[in-house]
GROMACS .gro file of C-alpha atoms in nm:
model
  385
    1MET     CA    1   0.000   0.000   0.000
    2ALA     CA    2   0.132   0.341  -0.087
    3SER     CA    3   0.241   0.558   0.206
    4ALA     CA    4   0.073   0.887   0.287
    5ASN     CA    5   0.379   1.070   0.159
    6SER     CA    6   0.388   0.881  -0.170
    7ARG     CA    7   0.020   0.959  -0.227
    8LYS     CA    8   0.105   1.319  -0.143
    9ALA     CA    9   0.388   1.312  -0.398
   10ASN     CA   10   0.150   1.202  -0.672
   11SER     CA   11  -0.070   1.505  -0.611
   12ALA     CA   12   0.210   1.752  -0.539
   13PRO     CA   13   0.217   2.077  -0.738
   14LYS     CA   14   0.466   2.166  -1.010
   15TYR     CA   15   0.612   2.515  -1.036
   16LYS     CA   16   0.810   2.709  -1.294
   17ILE     CA   17   1.090   2.909  -1.133
   18ALA     CA   18   1.315   3.152  -1.319
   19ILE     CA   19   1.670   3.205  -1.196
   20ILE     CA   20   1.825   3.520  -1.337
   21GLN     CA   21   2.206   3.510  -1.327
   22LEU     CA   22   2.270   3.881  -1.365
   23TYR     CA   23   2.601   4.064  -1.382
   24PRO     CA   24   2.561   4.361  -1.144
   25LYS     CA   25   2.734   4.648  -1.322
   26PRO     CA   26   2.906   4.839  -1.040
   27MET     CA   27   2.721   5.146  -0.910
   28ASN     CA   28   2.468   5.143  -1.195
   29ALA     CA   29   2.132   5.052  -1.044
   30SER     CA   30   1.922   5.184  -1.333
   31HIS     CA   31   2.111   4.970  -1.585
   32ASN     CA   32   2.092   4.661  -1.365
   33PHE     CA   33   1.723   4.710  -1.290
   34SER     CA   34   1.648   4.749  -1.660
   35LYS     CA   35   1.820   4.418  -1.739
   36ALA     CA   36   1.643   4.249  -1.449
   37ALA     CA   37   1.303   4.381  -1.557
   38THR     CA   38   1.357   4.255  -1.913
   39SER     CA   39   1.440   3.909  -1.780
   40ILE     CA   40   1.143   3.904  -1.543
   41ARG     CA   41   0.903   3.997  -1.822
   42SER     CA   42   1.053   3.717  -2.033
   43ALA     CA   43   1.016   3.472  -1.744
   44ALA     CA   44   0.651   3.567  -1.701
   45GLN     CA   45   0.590   3.512  -2.073
   46GLN     CA   46   0.738   3.163  -2.034
   47GLY     CA   47   0.492   3.085  -1.756
   48ALA     CA   48   0.722   3.127  -1.457
   49GLN     CA   49   0.546   3.178  -1.126
   50LEU     CA   50   0.858   3.303  -0.946
   51ALA     CA   51   1.167   3.496  -1.059
   52VAL     CA   52   1.475   3.518  -0.837
   53LEU     CA   53   1.769   3.758  -0.878
   54PRO     CA   54   2.118   3.750  -0.717
   55GLU     CA   55   2.237   3.916  -0.400
   56TYR     CA   56   2.374   4.273  -0.444
   57HIS     CA   57   2.226   4.283  -0.793
   58LEU     CA   58   2.151   4.656  -0.804
   59LEU     CA   59   2.489   4.814  -0.725
   60ASN     CA   60   2.731   4.523  -0.683
   61PHE     CA   61   2.911   4.518  -0.345
   62LEU     CA   62   3.165   4.800  -0.320
   63PRO     CA   63   3.187   4.889   0.050
   64ASN     CA   64   3.518   5.073   0.007
   65ASP     CA   65   3.372   5.311  -0.250
   66PRO     CA   66   3.294   5.632  -0.057
   67LYS     CA   67   2.971   5.676  -0.258
   68TYR     CA   68   2.839   5.324  -0.206
   69ALA     CA   69   2.661   5.354   0.128
   70ARG     CA   70   2.493   5.682   0.032
   71ARG     CA   71   2.384   5.539  -0.304
   72CYS     CA   72   2.227   5.239  -0.128
   73ALA     CA   73   2.047   5.457   0.127
   74ALA     CA   74   1.923   5.695  -0.142
   75THR     CA   75   1.787   5.443  -0.390
   76TRP     CA   76   1.661   5.128  -0.219
   77ARG     CA   77   1.302   5.248  -0.165
   78HIS     CA   78   1.265   5.340  -0.530
   79TYR     CA   79   1.376   5.003  -0.664
   80LEU     CA   80   1.177   4.806  -0.410
   81ARG     CA   81   0.869   4.992  -0.528
   82GLU     CA   82   0.960   4.931  -0.893
   83TYR     CA   83   0.983   4.558  -0.831
   84ARG     CA   84   0.643   4.566  -0.663
   85ARG     CA   85   0.497   4.740  -0.965
   86LEU     CA   86   0.668   4.488  -1.193
   87ALA     CA   87   0.520   4.197  -0.996
   88ARG     CA   88   0.172   4.345  -1.044
   89GLU     CA   89   0.234   4.412  -1.412
   90CYS     CA   90   0.359   4.059  -1.484
   91GLU     CA   91   0.146   3.879  -1.225
   92ILE     CA   92   0.452   3.695  -1.098
   93CYS     CA   93   0.622   3.645  -0.763
   94ILE     CA   94   0.960   3.818  -0.742
   95VAL     CA   95   1.253   3.784  -0.504
   96PRO     CA   96   1.462   4.082  -0.617
   97GLY     CA   97   1.787   3.932  -0.497
   98SER     CA   98   1.898   4.131  -0.199
   99ILE     CA   99   1.870   4.505  -0.157
  100VAL     CA  100   2.118   4.691   0.061
  101LYS     CA  101   1.915   4.942   0.261
  102THR     CA  102   1.913   5.160   0.567
  103ALA     CA  103   1.890   4.934   0.871
  104SER     CA  104   1.536   4.907   1.005
  105GLU     CA  105   1.630   5.011   1.359
  106VAL     CA  106   1.783   5.332   1.224
  107ARG     CA  107   1.471   5.410   1.022
  108GLY     CA  108   1.264   5.350   1.335
  109ARG     CA  109   1.473   5.599   1.531
  110ARG     CA  110   1.433   5.852   1.249
  111GLY     CA  111   1.057   5.800   1.236
  112GLY     CA  112   1.070   5.629   0.897
  113ALA     CA  113   0.823   5.366   0.789
  114VAL     CA  114   0.911   5.004   0.847
  115PRO     CA  115   0.876   4.785   0.536
  116LEU     CA  116   0.515   4.677   0.499
  117VAL     CA  117   0.426   4.310   0.503
  118ASN     CA  118   0.092   4.171   0.383
  119ASP     CA  119  -0.013   4.526   0.305
  120GLY     CA  120  -0.224   4.458  -0.002
  121GLY     CA  121   0.043   4.590  -0.235
  122LYS     CA  122   0.063   4.946  -0.104
  123ASP     CA  123   0.389   5.124  -0.170
  124GLU     CA  124   0.637   5.177   0.109
  125ASP     CA  125   0.738   5.532   0.209
  126GLU     CA  126   0.516   5.669  -0.067
  127ALA     CA  127   0.522   6.035   0.029
  128LYS     CA  128   0.867   6.156  -0.065
  129THR     CA  129   0.888   6.406  -0.348
  130THR     CA  130   0.667   6.445  -0.652
  131ASP     CA  131   0.768   6.491  -1.012
  132PRO     CA  132   0.516   6.752  -1.139
  133SER     CA  133   0.557   6.642  -1.501
  134THR     CA  134   0.435   6.288  -1.432
  135ASN     CA  135   0.272   6.320  -1.091
  136HIS     CA  136   0.463   6.008  -0.990
  137THR     CA  137   0.629   5.985  -0.651
  138LEU     CA  138   1.008   5.980  -0.665
  139LEU     CA  139   1.175   5.771  -0.400
  140ILE     CA  140   1.536   5.838  -0.502
  141GLU     CA  141   1.678   6.082  -0.248
  142ASP     CA  142   1.952   6.340  -0.288
  143GLU     CA  143   2.263   6.154  -0.173
  144SER     CA  144   2.412   6.472  -0.027
  145THR     CA  145   2.123   6.501   0.218
  146ILE     CA  146   2.145   6.147   0.357
  147PRO     CA  147   2.225   6.173   0.732
  148GLU     CA  148   2.515   5.976   0.872
  149ASP     CA  149   2.300   5.742   1.080
  150ALA     CA  150   2.117   5.633   0.765
  151LEU     CA  151   2.445   5.486   0.641
  152GLN     CA  152   2.405   5.197   0.882
  153LEU     CA  153   2.301   4.933   0.632
  154GLU     CA  154   2.149   4.588   0.621
  155ASN     CA  155   2.127   4.334   0.339
  156ALA     CA  156   1.763   4.237   0.290
  157ALA     CA  157   1.572   3.998   0.067
  158TYR     CA  158   1.201   4.051  -0.004
  159PHE     CA  159   0.936   3.812  -0.133
  160ILE     CA  160   0.684   4.001  -0.346
  161ASP     CA  161   0.363   3.830  -0.456
  162PRO     CA  162   0.178   3.884  -0.788
  163THR     CA  163  -0.034   4.163  -0.634
  164GLY     CA  164   0.280   4.355  -0.537
  165ALA     CA  165   0.242   4.279  -0.167
  166ILE     CA  166   0.554   4.209   0.037
  167LEU     CA  167   0.494   3.872   0.200
  168HIS     CA  168   0.824   3.856   0.384
  169LYS     CA  169   1.150   4.039   0.446
  170TYR     CA  170   1.467   3.862   0.559
  171VAL     CA  171   1.787   4.035   0.671
  172LYS     CA  172   2.109   3.840   0.616
  173LYS     CA  173   2.225   3.683   0.938
  174ASN     CA  174   2.561   3.520   0.866
  175LEU     CA  175   2.778   3.799   0.732
  176TRP     CA  176   3.092   3.705   0.541
  177GLY     CA  177   3.413   3.786   0.725
  178PRO     CA  178   3.546   4.136   0.787
  179THR     CA  179   3.425   4.264   0.449
  180GLU     CA  180   3.054   4.245   0.529
  181ARG     CA  181   3.077   4.271   0.906
  182ALA     CA  182   3.246   4.609   0.883
  183HIS     CA  183   2.966   4.754   0.670
  184LEU     CA  184   2.640   4.567   0.737
  185THR     CA  185   2.410   4.497   1.031
  186SER     CA  186   2.318   4.133   1.085
  187SER     CA  187   1.975   4.007   1.192
  188GLY     CA  188   2.163   3.848   1.482
  189ARG     CA  189   1.960   3.620   1.707
  190GLU     CA  190   1.628   3.685   1.538
  191ALA     CA  191   1.471   3.352   1.452
  192HIS     CA  192   1.450   3.235   1.092
  193THR     CA  193   1.084   3.227   0.988
  194CYS     CA  194   0.907   3.079   0.688
  195PHE     CA  195   0.586   3.208   0.530
  196ASP     CA  196   0.300   3.115   0.299
  197THR     CA  197   0.322   3.202  -0.070
  198PRO     CA  198   0.149   3.100  -0.395
  199LEU     CA  199   0.422   2.832  -0.410
  200GLY     CA  200   0.349   2.694  -0.064
  201ARG     CA  201   0.560   2.739   0.249
  202VAL     CA  202   0.888   2.912   0.168
  203GLY     CA  203   1.197   3.024   0.356
  204MET     CA  204   1.461   3.275   0.249
  205LEU     CA  205   1.831   3.290   0.328
  206ILE     CA  206   2.115   3.489   0.171
  207CYS     CA  207   2.452   3.367   0.041
  208TRP     CA  208   2.680   3.266   0.331
  209ASP     CA  209   2.378   3.145   0.530
  210LEU     CA  210   2.416   2.840   0.304
  211ALA     CA  211   2.708   2.726   0.519
  212PHE     CA  212   2.492   2.692   0.831
  213PRO     CA  213   2.262   2.387   0.838
  214GLU     CA  214   2.091   2.528   1.149
  215ALA     CA  215   1.930   2.800   0.937
  216PHE     CA  216   1.771   2.543   0.706
  217ARG     CA  217   1.653   2.328   0.996
  218GLU     CA  218   1.475   2.622   1.157
  219LEU     CA  219   1.289   2.684   0.834
  220ILE     CA  220   1.191   2.329   0.749
  221ALA     CA  221   1.081   2.270   1.108
  222GLN     CA  222   0.819   2.539   1.038
  223GLY     CA  223   0.706   2.366   0.719
  224ALA     CA  224   0.917   2.534   0.450
  225LYS     CA  225   0.965   2.310   0.145
  226ILE     CA  226   1.138   2.562  -0.083
  227ILE     CA  227   1.441   2.761   0.039
  228ILE     CA  228   1.540   3.061  -0.175
  229LEU     CA  229   1.898   3.189  -0.165
  230PRO     CA  230   2.006   3.500  -0.356
  231THR     CA  231   2.387   3.489  -0.360
  232PHE     CA  232   2.684   3.694  -0.480
  233PHE     CA  233   3.026   3.552  -0.551
  234ASP     CA  234   3.280   3.796  -0.694
  235THR     CA  235   3.648   3.774  -0.624
  236ASN     CA  236   3.831   4.032  -0.826
  237ARG     CA  237   3.783   4.358  -0.641
  238THR     CA  238   4.097   4.502  -0.798
  239THR     CA  239   3.946   4.512  -1.147
  240ILE     CA  240   3.633   4.684  -1.017
  241THR     CA  241   3.743   4.935  -0.758
  242GLY     CA  242   4.119   4.969  -0.791
  243ILE     CA  243   4.145   4.884  -0.422
  244LYS     CA  244   4.369   4.588  -0.347
  245LEU     CA  245   4.209   4.341  -0.108
  246THR     CA  246   4.368   4.031   0.035
  247THR     CA  247   4.219   3.696  -0.056
  248ASN     CA  248   4.076   3.663   0.295
  249LEU     CA  249   3.867   3.979   0.251
  250ARG     CA  250   3.696   3.875  -0.070
  251PRO     CA  251   3.340   3.748  -0.061
  252GLY     CA  252   3.328   3.375  -0.126
  253THR     CA  253   3.398   3.278  -0.486
  254LEU     CA  254   3.632   3.071  -0.695
  255SER     CA  255   3.924   3.256  -0.529
  256ASP     CA  256   3.772   3.285  -0.186
  257ALA     CA  257   3.945   2.980  -0.049
  258SER     CA  258   4.273   3.046   0.128
  259ASP     CA  259   4.599   3.017  -0.062
  260ALA     CA  260   4.647   2.678   0.100
  261GLY     CA  261   4.300   2.569  -0.011
  262LEU     CA  262   4.362   2.682  -0.368
  263ARG     CA  263   4.684   2.485  -0.380
  264HIS     CA  264   4.480   2.176  -0.297
  265ASN     CA  265   4.206   2.259  -0.547
  266PRO     CA  266   4.195   2.570  -0.771
  267THR     CA  267   3.816   2.536  -0.803
  268ALA     CA  268   3.756   2.466  -0.435
  269GLU     CA  269   3.474   2.721  -0.406
  270ALA     CA  270   3.276   2.568  -0.691
  271THR     CA  271   3.311   2.233  -0.517
  272LEU     CA  272   3.196   2.394  -0.194
  273VAL     CA  273   2.887   2.554  -0.348
  274ASN     CA  274   2.773   2.251  -0.547
  275SER     CA  275   2.830   2.024  -0.249
  276MET     CA  276   2.647   2.244   0.001
  277VAL     CA  277   2.347   2.318  -0.220
  278THR     CA  278   2.297   1.948  -0.292
  279SER     CA  279   2.355   1.852   0.072
  280ARG     CA  280   2.100   2.103   0.200
  281ALA     CA  281   1.839   1.967  -0.042
  282PHE     CA  282   1.899   1.608   0.070
  283GLU     CA  283   1.937   1.664   0.443
  284ASN     CA  284   1.624   1.878   0.464
  285THR     CA  285   1.413   1.708   0.195
  286CYS     CA  286   1.350   2.046   0.036
  287ALA     CA  287   1.407   2.230  -0.290
  288VAL     CA  288   1.688   2.488  -0.292
  289VAL     CA  289   1.668   2.784  -0.531
  290PHE     CA  290   2.023   2.918  -0.558
  291ALA     CA  291   2.045   3.240  -0.765
  292ASN     CA  292   2.403   3.360  -0.800
  293ALA     CA  293   2.560   3.657  -0.976
  294GLY     CA  294   2.722   3.609  -1.313
  295GLY     CA  295   2.986   3.822  -1.474
  296PRO     CA  296   3.265   3.855  -1.727
  297PRO     CA  297   3.507   3.562  -1.750
  298GLY     CA  298   3.832   3.608  -1.563
  299ARG     CA  299   3.689   3.824  -1.287
  300GLY     CA  300   3.610   3.541  -1.050
  301TYR     CA  301   3.233   3.535  -1.085
  302MET     CA  302   3.113   3.183  -1.023
  303GLY     CA  303   2.758   3.161  -1.158
  304LEU     CA  304   2.638   2.800  -1.115
  305SER     CA  305   2.284   2.917  -1.033
  306GLN     CA  306   2.057   2.617  -0.987
  307VAL     CA  307   1.734   2.465  -0.860
  308THR     CA  308   1.823   2.153  -0.664
  309VAL     CA  309   1.614   1.873  -0.511
  310PRO     CA  310   1.675   1.542  -0.332
  311PHE     CA  311   1.767   1.234  -0.539
  312ILE     CA  312   1.845   1.435  -0.854
  313GLY     CA  313   2.059   1.727  -0.742
  314PRO     CA  314   2.022   2.020  -0.983
  315VAL     CA  315   1.711   1.988  -1.199
  316ALA     CA  316   1.831   2.300  -1.384
  317GLN     CA  317   2.164   2.480  -1.367
  318LEU     CA  318   2.353   2.759  -1.538
  319GLY     CA  319   2.688   2.590  -1.559
  320SER     CA  320   2.924   2.885  -1.601
  321CYS     CA  321   2.969   3.247  -1.494
  322ALA     CA  322   2.794   3.384  -1.804
  323GLU     CA  323   2.485   3.599  -1.761
  324GLY     CA  324   2.164   3.422  -1.841
  325MET     CA  325   1.828   3.297  -1.724
  326ILE     CA  326   1.687   2.950  -1.689
  327VAL     CA  327   1.326   2.857  -1.618
  328ALA     CA  328   1.324   2.539  -1.412
  329ASP     CA  329   1.036   2.296  -1.382
  330LEU     CA  330   1.017   2.213  -1.012
  331ASP     CA  331   0.812   1.903  -0.932
  332MET     CA  332   0.737   1.912  -0.560
  333GLY     CA  333   0.653   1.543  -0.584
  334ILE     CA  334   1.029   1.481  -0.582
  335VAL     CA  335   1.053   1.665  -0.250
  336GLU     CA  336   0.771   1.452  -0.108
  337ASP     CA  337   0.938   1.135  -0.238
  338GLY     CA  338   1.256   1.247  -0.063
  339GLU     CA  339   1.071   1.287   0.264
  340ASP     CA  340   0.899   0.952   0.218
  341ASN     CA  341   1.242   0.794   0.184
  342TYR     CA  342   1.451   0.985   0.439
  343GLN     CA  343   1.173   1.090   0.684
  344ILE     CA  344   1.375   1.386   0.810
  345ARG     CA  345   1.078   1.615   0.863
  346SER     CA  346   0.886   1.348   1.048
  347ASP     CA  347   1.185   1.283   1.275
  348ILE     CA  348   1.215   1.653   1.354
  349ALA     CA  349   0.842   1.673   1.429
  350SER     CA  350   0.844   1.364   1.652
  351GLU     CA  351   0.830   1.367   2.030
  352GLY     CA  352   1.171   1.345   2.188
  353TRP     CA  353   1.351   1.517   1.901
  354HIS     CA  354   1.698   1.546   2.047
  355TYR     CA  355   1.862   1.850   1.889
  356ASP     CA  356   1.826   2.214   1.981
  357TYR     CA  357   1.964   2.434   1.704
  358ARG     CA  358   2.011   2.738   1.926
  359HIS     CA  359   2.364   2.652   2.033
  360GLY     CA  360   2.502   2.839   2.331
  361ARG     CA  361   2.833   3.015   2.295
  362ASP     CA  362   2.969   2.837   2.603
  363ASP     CA  363   2.934   2.505   2.423
  364TRP     CA  364   3.194   2.611   2.167
  365VAL     CA  365   3.450   2.846   2.323
  366SER     CA  366   3.633   2.578   2.524
  367GLY     CA  367   3.744   2.404   2.206
  368GLY     CA  368   3.704   2.068   2.372
  369LYS     CA  369   3.943   2.150   2.658
  370ASP     CA  370   3.664   2.118   2.913
  371LYS     CA  371   3.553   1.772   2.805
  372GLY     CA  372   3.374   1.602   3.093
  373LYS     CA  373   3.287   1.925   3.270
  374VAL     CA  374   2.927   2.035   3.301
  375SER     CA  375   2.820   2.330   3.088
  376SER     CA  376   2.509   2.542   3.127
  377GLY     CA  377   2.432   2.411   2.778
  378VAL     CA  378   2.145   2.527   2.559
  379ASN     CA  379   1.843   2.690   2.723
  380GLY     CA  380   2.006   2.655   3.064
  381LYS     CA  381   2.006   2.274   3.060
  382SER     CA  382   2.313   2.099   3.196
  383ALA     CA  383   2.522   1.909   2.946
  384LYS     CA  384   2.861   1.740   2.949
  385LEU     CA  385   3.121   1.902   2.728
   0.00000   0.00000   0.00000
């Protein structure tokens, strides 16, 4: 007799998901948005229900450029609104990669509006200035008037539904090394949360979050079956900004591994990405939508954007760094078959589930030197180290 999960797999929905592997031209948001909008309209014409863009897709990531933070703070509202309008126009869900924006706590202190969620598609921070020739609100601010506290930034991903409503906002938690930590605010100890969408229960993470299985487990424990990851992998800062960075300061890409790692394997980062994306799909019986930046050959852009599921691995993949778009057919029956086989979700939901994914710092700092001693453990419970 067929199991409940196998019967569920037979009736599971199928979705079309567009991954847009965009090259973010540095400091040129209007150009990058125009390319993204063209791709999204094409995806909608091909029947896609969701289009996903890369992390940092509007301006690239140039934290050492003195104009970068002000440009982010001045423009993010405008482009978020444009993506909401585009979602309504095309009747498609959009995850516009990530958008670097003024941190929410700063906007709260300044009396600014907090991004609206489940708001029926209303525009955020609508009342800025008005262009009398078109009577359209302009949300791009004069960079010279941006106050210093507004330059505290966060890296946020939004899920926009076909009505233009923001269903969810996620702020990147696991910032990459000194490069991001010096310039961005993390979501810290805020819990990962999933949410309902036209494609079922979904969770969002960003780039280096991929390296932390705990993030995925928090999301699938809440019922997420699709995890969306906008990512950005670009090594060659010298060719973009003229500022020499050491290998250790580059965001993770084909040259992000240490010199020792690259001696072992010159394509170590590609191995890392492909391995982790596939592992997360298997170990969580979920689909992973990995949308990475593309770019010119020789500049370290990795590409490799993919939609990955258990059993198969990538059901669709852009196999190089070249710009492009692929519309993947995602059969959620494969995800249900994976759960029927591995029963990971059912184990997590069972009584007596034995892992708590909120690890306490004290459990790690001893480095094993205190083995046998009693720690306060997680949630105050005693545990042997």
